[in-house]
Coordinates of C-alpha atoms in Angstrom, one line a residue:
M21 CA 0.0 0.0 0.0
P22 CA 1.5 3.4 -0.9
E23 CA 2.2 5.6 2.1
S24 CA 0.0 8.3 0.7
Q25 CA -3.0 6.2 1.4
L26 CA -2.4 6.5 5.1
E27 CA -1.4 10.2 5.0
S28 CA -3.6 11.9 2.4
P29 CA -6.7 13.7 3.8
E30 CA -8.3 13.4 0.3
D31 CA -8.2 9.6 0.4
T32 CA -11.1 9.2 2.8
N33 CA -14.1 7.0 3.2
T34 CA -16.8 9.8 3.1
D35 CA -19.6 7.4 2.1
T36 CA -19.5 5.1 5.1
E37 CA -22.6 5.5 7.2
P38 CA -22.2 5.5 11.0
V39 CA -22.8 2.0 12.4
P40 CA -26.0 1.6 14.6
W41 CA -25.3 1.0 18.3
R42 CA -21.7 2.1 17.7
W43 CA -21.4 3.7 21.2
W44 CA -22.7 0.5 22.7
V45 CA -20.1 -1.3 20.6
L46 CA -17.4 1.0 22.0
G47 CA -18.5 0.3 25.6
L48 CA -18.4 -3.5 24.9
I49 CA -14.9 -3.4 23.3
A50 CA -13.7 -1.2 26.2
L51 CA -15.1 -3.8 28.7
V52 CA -13.4 -6.6 26.8
Q53 CA -10.0 -4.8 26.7
L54 CA -10.4 -4.0 30.4
I55 CA -10.9 -7.8 31.2
L56 CA -7.7 -8.6 29.2
A57 CA -5.7 -5.8 30.8
L58 CA -6.8 -6.7 34.3
D59 CA -5.8 -10.3 33.9
A60 CA -2.3 -9.4 32.8
S61 CA -1.7 -8.1 36.3
V62 CA -4.5 -8.9 38.7
V63 CA -2.9 -12.2 39.9
N64 CA 0.6 -10.6 40.5
V65 CA -0.2 -9.2 43.9
A66 CA -2.1 -12.4 44.8
L67 CA 0.8 -14.7 44.0
P68 CA 2.0 -15.3 47.6
K69 CA -1.5 -16.3 48.7
V70 CA -2.0 -18.5 45.7
Q71 CA 1.3 -20.2 46.4
E72 CA 0.4 -20.8 50.0
T73 CA -3.1 -22.1 49.3
L74 CA -2.2 -24.5 46.5
D75 CA 1.3 -25.4 47.9
I76 CA 3.1 -24.2 44.8
S77 CA 6.9 -24.3 44.9
D78 CA 9.0 -21.2 44.4
A79 CA 10.3 -22.7 41.1
S80 CA 6.8 -23.2 39.8
R81 CA 4.9 -20.1 40.9
Q82 CA 5.9 -18.1 37.9
W83 CA 3.7 -20.4 35.7
V84 CA 0.6 -18.6 37.2
V85 CA 1.7 -15.6 35.1
T86 CA 3.7 -17.3 32.3
A87 CA 1.0 -19.8 31.3
Y88 CA -1.3 -16.9 30.5
A89 CA 1.5 -14.9 28.7
L90 CA 2.7 -17.9 26.6
T91 CA -0.7 -18.8 25.1
F92 CA -1.9 -15.2 24.8
G93 CA 1.2 -13.9 23.0
G94 CA 1.8 -17.1 21.0
L95 CA -1.7 -17.5 19.6
L96 CA -2.6 -13.8 18.8
L97 CA -1.7 -13.9 15.1
L98 CA -3.7 -17.1 14.6
G99 CA -6.6 -15.6 16.6
G100 CA -6.6 -12.5 14.4
R101 CA -6.7 -14.5 11.2
I102 CA -9.5 -16.8 12.6
A103 CA -11.5 -13.6 13.4
D104 CA -11.0 -12.3 9.9
F105 CA -12.5 -15.3 8.2
A106 CA -14.7 -17.0 10.8
G107 CA -16.4 -13.7 11.7
R108 CA -15.3 -11.2 14.3
K109 CA -18.6 -11.2 16.3
R110 CA -18.6 -15.0 16.5
V111 CA -15.0 -15.2 17.5
L112 CA -15.3 -12.4 20.1
L113 CA -18.4 -14.1 21.7
T114 CA -16.7 -17.5 21.7
G115 CA -13.6 -15.9 23.3
L116 CA -15.7 -14.3 26.0
I117 CA -17.6 -17.4 27.0
G118 CA -14.4 -19.5 26.9
F119 CA -12.6 -16.9 29.0
A120 CA -15.3 -16.9 31.6
A121 CA -15.3 -20.7 31.8
A122 CA -11.5 -20.8 32.1
S123 CA -11.6 -18.2 34.8
A124 CA -14.2 -20.3 36.7
L125 CA -11.9 -23.3 36.4
G126 CA -8.9 -21.3 37.7
G127 CA -10.9 -19.7 40.5
L128 CA -12.1 -23.1 41.8
A129 CA -8.8 -24.9 41.3
T130 CA -7.6 -27.1 44.1
T131 CA -4.2 -28.0 42.6
A132 CA -1.5 -26.1 41.0
S133 CA -1.7 -28.0 37.7
V134 CA -5.4 -27.2 37.3
L135 CA -4.6 -23.5 37.9
F136 CA -1.8 -23.6 35.3
V137 CA -4.1 -25.2 32.7
A138 CA -6.8 -22.6 33.5
R139 CA -4.4 -19.7 33.0
G140 CA -3.3 -21.2 29.7
L141 CA -6.8 -21.5 28.5
Q142 CA -7.5 -17.9 29.6
G143 CA -4.6 -16.8 27.4
A144 CA -5.9 -18.9 24.4
F145 CA -9.3 -17.3 24.6
A146 CA -7.8 -13.9 25.1
A147 CA -5.9 -14.4 21.9
L148 CA -9.3 -14.7 20.1
M149 CA -10.9 -11.7 21.9
A150 CA -8.1 -9.1 21.6
P151 CA -7.7 -9.0 17.8
A152 CA -11.4 -9.5 17.1
G153 CA -12.2 -6.5 19.4
L154 CA -9.7 -4.2 17.8
A155 CA -10.8 -5.2 14.3
I156 CA -14.5 -4.5 15.2
L157 CA -13.5 -1.1 16.6
S158 CA -11.7 -0.2 13.4
V159 CA -14.5 -1.2 11.0
T160 CA -17.1 0.4 13.3
F161 CA -15.5 3.8 13.7
T162 CA -14.4 5.0 10.3
R163 CA -14.9 8.8 10.7
T164 CA -12.5 11.2 12.3
K165 CA -14.2 12.4 15.6
G166 CA -15.8 9.2 16.5
R167 CA -12.7 7.3 15.7
G168 CA -10.6 9.6 17.9
T169 CA -13.0 9.1 20.8
A170 CA -13.1 5.3 20.2
F171 CA -9.3 4.9 20.2
A172 CA -8.8 7.3 23.1
V173 CA -11.1 5.0 25.2
Y174 CA -9.4 1.9 23.9
G175 CA -5.9 3.3 24.7
A176 CA -7.0 4.5 28.2
V177 CA -8.4 1.1 29.1
S178 CA -5.4 -0.8 27.6
G179 CA -2.9 1.1 29.8
A180 CA -4.9 2.0 32.9
G181 CA -6.4 -1.6 33.1
V182 CA -3.0 -3.0 34.0
A183 CA -2.7 -0.5 36.9
I184 CA -6.3 -1.1 37.9
G185 CA -5.5 -4.8 37.9
L186 CA -2.8 -4.3 40.6
I187 CA -5.2 -2.3 42.7
V188 CA -8.1 -4.8 42.3
G189 CA -5.8 -7.7 42.9
G190 CA -4.6 -6.2 46.2
L191 CA -8.0 -5.4 47.4
L192 CA -9.6 -8.7 46.5
T193 CA -6.7 -10.7 48.0
Q194 CA -6.6 -8.8 51.2
Y195 CA -10.4 -8.5 51.9
T196 CA -11.9 -11.5 50.1
S197 CA -9.9 -14.3 48.5
W198 CA -7.3 -14.5 45.7
R199 CA -9.8 -16.8 43.9
W200 CA -12.0 -13.7 43.2
C201 CA -9.2 -12.3 41.1
L202 CA -10.3 -15.0 38.6
L203 CA -13.9 -15.6 39.5
I204 CA -14.8 -12.0 38.9
N205 CA -14.4 -12.6 35.1
V206 CA -17.3 -15.0 35.1
P207 CA -20.2 -12.6 35.6
V208 CA -18.4 -9.9 33.7
G209 CA -17.7 -12.2 30.7
V210 CA -21.3 -13.5 30.6
I211 CA -22.8 -10.0 30.7
A212 CA -20.4 -8.8 28.0
A213 CA -21.3 -11.8 25.8
V214 CA -25.0 -11.0 26.1
I215 CA -24.4 -7.4 25.2
G216 CA -22.3 -8.4 22.3
A217 CA -24.9 -10.8 20.9
V218 CA -27.4 -7.8 20.8
V219 CA -25.3 -4.9 19.6
L220 CA -22.7 -6.4 17.3
A221 CA -23.1 -6.9 13.6
E222 CA -21.1 -9.7 12.0
S223 CA -18.1 -8.7 9.9
R224 CA -15.5 -10.8 8.1
A225 CA -13.0 -10.7 5.3
G226 CA -14.2 -11.3 1.8
G227 CA -13.5 -14.5 -0.1
K228 CA -13.1 -18.0 1.1
G229 CA -11.2 -18.3 4.4
R230 CA -8.0 -20.4 3.9
Y231 CA -5.6 -20.8 6.8
D232 CA -1.9 -20.8 6.5
V233 CA -1.2 -23.9 8.6
P234 CA 2.6 -24.0 8.3
G235 CA 2.7 -20.2 9.1
A236 CA 0.4 -20.7 12.1
L237 CA 2.5 -23.5 13.5
T238 CA 5.8 -21.8 13.1
V239 CA 4.8 -18.4 14.5
T240 CA 2.8 -19.8 17.4
F241 CA 5.5 -22.1 18.6
G242 CA 8.1 -19.5 17.7
L243 CA 6.5 -16.8 19.9
M244 CA 5.9 -19.3 22.6
S245 CA 9.6 -20.3 22.5
L246 CA 10.6 -16.7 22.6
I247 CA 8.5 -15.9 25.7
F248 CA 9.5 -19.1 27.4
G249 CA 13.2 -18.4 26.7
I250 CA 12.9 -14.9 28.1
T251 CA 11.1 -16.2 31.2
K252 CA 13.7 -18.9 31.7
G253 CA 16.5 -16.4 31.2
Q254 CA 15.3 -14.4 34.1
E255 CA 14.7 -17.5 36.2
K256 CA 17.7 -19.8 35.3
G257 CA 20.1 -17.4 33.8
W258 CA 20.9 -16.5 30.2
T259 CA 23.6 -19.1 29.7
A260 CA 21.4 -22.0 31.0
A261 CA 20.8 -24.8 28.5
V262 CA 17.0 -24.5 28.7
T263 CA 17.2 -20.7 27.9
S264 CA 19.6 -21.1 25.0
E265 CA 17.6 -24.0 23.5
A266 CA 14.3 -22.0 23.7
L267 CA 15.8 -18.9 22.2
I268 CA 17.5 -20.7 19.4
A269 CA 14.3 -22.6 18.6
A270 CA 12.4 -19.2 18.6
V271 CA 14.9 -17.7 16.1
V272 CA 14.7 -20.8 13.8
L273 CA 10.9 -20.9 13.9
L274 CA 10.4 -17.2 13.4
V275 CA 12.8 -17.1 10.5
A276 CA 10.9 -20.0 9.0
F277 CA 7.7 -18.1 9.5
V278 CA 9.0 -15.1 7.6
V279 CA 10.1 -17.4 4.7
I280 CA 6.7 -19.1 4.6
E281 CA 4.8 -15.8 4.7
A282 CA 6.8 -14.5 1.8
R283 CA 5.9 -17.5 -0.3
S284 CA 2.4 -18.3 0.8
A285 CA -0.6 -17.6 -1.3
H286 CA -2.8 -17.1 1.8
P287 CA -0.3 -15.8 4.5
L288 CA -1.3 -15.7 8.2
L289 CA 0.5 -12.3 8.4
P290 CA 0.6 -10.7 4.9
P291 CA 4.0 -9.0 4.5
R292 CA 2.3 -5.9 3.2
I293 CA 1.0 -5.2 6.8
V294 CA 4.4 -5.0 8.3
L295 CA 6.4 -3.6 5.4
H296 CA 4.3 -0.4 5.3
R297 CA 6.6 2.2 6.9
S298 CA 4.1 4.0 9.0
R299 CA 2.5 0.8 10.1
G300 CA 5.9 -0.6 11.0
G301 CA 6.6 2.5 13.0
A302 CA 3.3 2.0 14.9
Y303 CA 4.3 -1.6 15.8
L304 CA 7.7 -0.4 17.0
T305 CA 5.9 2.2 19.1
S306 CA 3.6 -0.4 20.6
L307 CA 6.6 -2.6 21.4
L308 CA 8.5 0.2 23.2
S309 CA 5.4 1.3 25.2
G310 CA 4.7 -2.3 26.3
A311 CA 8.3 -2.6 27.5
A312 CA 8.1 0.7 29.4
L313 CA 4.8 0.1 31.1
F314 CA 5.2 -3.5 32.2
S315 CA 8.8 -2.8 33.4
I316 CA 7.8 0.3 35.4
F317 CA 4.9 -1.6 37.2
L318 CA 7.3 -4.5 38.0
F319 CA 10.3 -2.5 39.3
L320 CA 8.2 0.1 41.1
S321 CA 6.4 -2.8 42.8
Y322 CA 9.7 -4.2 43.9
Y323 CA 10.9 -0.8 45.1
M324 CA 7.7 0.0 47.1
Q325 CA 7.3 -3.4 48.7
G326 CA 11.0 -4.4 49.1
V327 CA 12.6 -1.1 49.9
S328 CA 9.8 1.2 51.2
G329 CA 7.9 -1.7 53.0
Y330 CA 4.5 -1.1 51.4
S331 CA 1.7 -3.6 51.9
P332 CA 0.1 -5.2 48.8
V333 CA -2.9 -2.9 49.0
R334 CA -0.9 0.2 49.5
T335 CA 1.3 -0.8 46.6
G336 CA -1.7 -1.3 44.4
L337 CA -3.2 2.1 45.4
A338 CA 0.2 3.8 44.7
F339 CA -0.3 2.9 41.0
L340 CA -3.6 4.8 40.9
P341 CA -1.9 7.9 39.4
S342 CA -0.7 5.6 36.5
A343 CA -4.3 4.8 35.7
V344 CA -5.3 8.5 35.8
G345 CA -2.2 9.5 33.8
V346 CA -2.9 7.0 31.0
G347 CA -6.5 8.3 30.9
V348 CA -5.3 11.9 30.6
G349 CA -2.8 11.0 27.9
S350 CA -5.3 9.0 26.0
G351 CA -7.9 11.8 26.1
V352 CA -5.4 14.3 24.8
A353 CA -4.4 12.0 22.0
G354 CA -8.0 11.4 21.0
R355 CA -8.6 15.1 20.7
L356 CA -5.4 15.8 18.8
M357 CA -5.5 12.8 16.5
S358 CA -7.5 14.6 13.8
R359 CA -5.3 17.7 13.9
L360 CA -1.7 16.4 14.3
A361 CA 0.3 14.0 12.3
P362 CA 0.6 10.5 13.8
R363 CA 4.3 10.9 13.8
T364 CA 4.1 13.9 16.1
L365 CA 1.9 12.2 18.6
A366 CA 3.9 8.9 18.6
V367 CA 7.2 10.7 19.0
A368 CA 5.8 13.0 21.7
G369 CA 4.4 10.0 23.6
L370 CA 7.7 8.1 23.5
V371 CA 9.7 11.2 24.5
I372 CA 7.4 12.0 27.5
T373 CA 7.6 8.3 28.6
A374 CA 11.4 8.5 28.4
G375 CA 11.3 11.6 30.5
G376 CA 9.2 9.9 33.1
M377 CA 11.6 7.0 33.3
L378 CA 14.6 9.3 33.7
L379 CA 12.8 11.0 36.6
L380 CA 12.4 7.6 38.2
A381 CA 16.2 7.1 37.9
G382 CA 16.4 9.5 40.9
L383 CA 15.0 6.9 43.4
N384 CA 16.9 6.5 46.6
V385 CA 16.6 4.3 49.7
S386 CA 15.0 7.0 51.9
G387 CA 13.0 8.8 49.2
G388 CA 9.3 9.5 49.7
Y389 CA 6.5 8.6 47.4
L390 CA 5.4 12.1 46.6
A391 CA 8.9 13.4 45.9
H392 CA 10.6 10.5 44.1
V393 CA 7.9 8.1 42.8
L394 CA 4.8 10.1 41.9
P395 CA 6.3 12.6 39.4
G396 CA 8.0 10.0 37.3
E397 CA 5.1 7.6 37.5
A398 CA 2.6 10.3 36.4
V399 CA 4.7 11.6 33.5
T400 CA 5.4 8.0 32.2
A401 CA 1.7 7.2 32.3
I402 CA 0.7 10.3 30.4
G403 CA 3.3 9.4 27.7
C404 CA 2.0 5.9 27.5
G405 CA -1.5 7.1 27.2
L406 CA -0.6 9.1 24.0
V407 CA 1.1 6.0 22.6
F408 CA -1.7 3.6 23.4
V409 CA -4.0 5.7 21.3
I410 CA -1.9 6.6 18.3
A411 CA -0.1 3.2 17.8
P412 CA -3.3 1.1 17.3
N413 CA -5.0 3.8 15.3
T414 CA -2.0 4.2 12.9
A415 CA -1.7 0.5 12.6
M416 CA -5.4 0.1 11.7
T417 CA -5.9 3.3 9.5
R418 CA -6.6 2.5 5.9
I419 CA -6.1 -1.2 6.5
D420 CA -7.9 -3.5 4.1
E421 CA -10.8 -5.1 5.9
T422 CA -9.4 -8.5 4.8
D423 CA -6.3 -7.7 7.0
A424 CA -8.0 -6.0 10.0
G425 CA -7.8 -9.0 12.4
A426 CA -4.2 -9.7 11.5
A427 CA -3.2 -6.1 11.9
G428 CA -5.0 -5.8 15.2
A429 CA -3.4 -9.0 16.4
L430 CA 0.1 -7.7 15.6
V431 CA -0.6 -4.6 17.8
N432 CA -1.3 -6.8 20.8
T433 CA 1.6 -9.2 19.9
T434 CA 4.2 -6.4 19.8
Q435 CA 2.9 -5.0 23.1
Q436 CA 3.1 -8.5 24.8
I437 CA 6.5 -9.2 23.4
G438 CA 7.7 -5.7 24.3
G439 CA 6.6 -6.3 27.9
S440 CA 8.4 -9.6 28.1
L441 CA 11.5 -8.3 26.5
G442 CA 11.5 -5.2 28.6
I443 CA 11.3 -7.0 31.8
A444 CA 13.9 -9.5 30.8
V445 CA 16.5 -7.0 29.5
L446 CA 16.0 -4.5 32.3
G447 CA 15.9 -7.3 34.8
A448 CA 19.4 -8.2 33.7
V449 CA 20.4 -4.5 33.9
A450 CA 19.1 -4.4 37.5
A451 CA 20.9 -7.5 38.5
S452 CA 24.2 -6.2 37.0
G453 CA 23.9 -2.8 38.8
T454 CA 23.1 -4.4 42.1
S455 CA 26.0 -6.8 41.9
A456 CA 28.4 -4.1 40.9
Y457 CA 27.4 -1.9 43.9
L458 CA 27.7 -4.8 46.3
A459 CA 31.1 -5.6 45.0
A460 CA 32.2 -2.1 45.9
H461 CA 30.1 -1.7 49.1
P462 CA 29.6 -5.2 50.7
G463 CA 26.6 -5.4 53.0
G464 CA 24.7 -2.4 51.5
I465 CA 21.8 -4.5 50.2
P466 CA 19.1 -1.8 50.2
A467 CA 21.3 0.7 48.5
A468 CA 22.5 -1.9 46.0
T469 CA 18.9 -2.8 45.1
V470 CA 18.1 0.9 44.5
Q471 CA 21.2 1.2 42.4
G472 CA 19.9 -1.6 40.2
F473 CA 16.6 0.3 39.8
H474 CA 18.4 3.5 39.0
D475 CA 20.2 1.7 36.2
V476 CA 16.9 0.2 34.9
F477 CA 15.2 3.5 34.6
L478 CA 18.3 5.3 33.1
V479 CA 18.8 2.6 30.4
G480 CA 15.0 2.3 29.8
G481 CA 14.6 6.1 29.3
T482 CA 17.6 6.3 27.0
A483 CA 16.3 3.4 24.9
L484 CA 12.9 5.0 24.6
A485 CA 14.5 8.3 23.4
V486 CA 16.5 6.4 20.7
G487 CA 13.3 4.6 19.8
A488 CA 11.5 7.9 19.4
A489 CA 14.1 9.0 16.8
V490 CA 13.6 5.8 14.8
V491 CA 9.8 6.1 14.9
A492 CA 10.2 9.7 13.7
V493 CA 11.8 8.4 10.5
L494 CA 9.3 5.5 10.0
I495 CA 5.9 7.1 10.5
G496 CA 4.6 9.4 7.8
R497 CA 4.1 13.1 8.2
G498 CA 0.5 13.2 7.1
P499 CA -2.5 13.9 9.3
A500 CA -4.1 11.0 11.2
R501 CA -7.6 12.0 10.1
L502 CA -10.0 10.1 7.9
T503 CA -12.8 12.6 7.2
E504 CA -14.0 15.8 8.8
H505 CA -17.3 14.1 9.8
D506 CA -18.2 12.6 13.0
G507 CA -18.4 8.8 13.2

């Protein structure tokens, strides 16, 4: 697709009529995205209680999180293509009901193995819901003002939902039971499915659906191997055999996937989606923002609980400004999306996020929350809010309806992979900084830990600034508007 198709204000769909029930559709997709965002973080605060109740070993507890991340990240591209050809409404409703059932299984689990299976099933059904929801949003809101509002809501929920998950997880764990971190999805999922059955219209790609089985197998197992290898690298070390084998398998499988897609008549991920410069820049933006947000939540949680001595509930509530900041940034992006070039907003979002991380590099052992945590947390969240709107909108603008599910899946995939990579790479940076400090100052464990966090935020902020420069080259200069009419 020529770049002018994404950038030119004259190339617009002025004939498309607004979709009936479209604001109900927006509310539904926001609810679906909130469910997915919550479940990425809601069990994190509950892990100690989960481990105690089900007698899970220290070595195995990470599977409560990893089982979800593996299947979600690994199956997203396949889920997007299934949504395109099987019908996005059908796939979204199937995902909602399946997710609710898997949540019930996990919430009622009496053994660790049942919980791990349930979390894996949650991830699999989430991989159907996420791309179907984003594709529905894109084909429902095709006009400027309505689209800006829709993607602002979507971006706010995507980012703020992770922070809200930490808060909800802390409250449910402390005042009810960790099981409600999963069981709460059951009534919400059923209600969302009922609403969806009423307000959604079916949409699907034209032509006969043919699935790229070799591509599906290689990318699914390749992404799973990549996430598994990153996880094992943090747990066992980067030179461990299991880590090396998983990462090598990931490289081989993903290279094979690229070769298959270039030659396939019906590719799972058509190369035209990724090779478009502006769209590629949007995916890089999504990757970087995912790395930033997930890393900040993790390392600030460690800092607040391990150094400052916060309780789980207080830690969760300390992330409330992140939810507000993402909402503010998303609202600003939604209003400016029709006036400013996507490149301007994407670069601004990454630069602001980088600035927030560099502010957090000033953490110290005795630093207070208001002086040393809140400013950096709030600035980072505002920057992420901008990015969470402009990245999916740019990736989905002027996309052929045949490719809407695949393009939406790749937005979620890059964010998931970015989160995993960011935590892994910055985790290694933290460990190195802590070790170096201890070598020079034996016994200074709290200060050494904070030194590791200082290095994390310094390196992360610098990397985001460099990424902003790359995105400025990739994303086109044209306006992000479709038409001057409200959708």
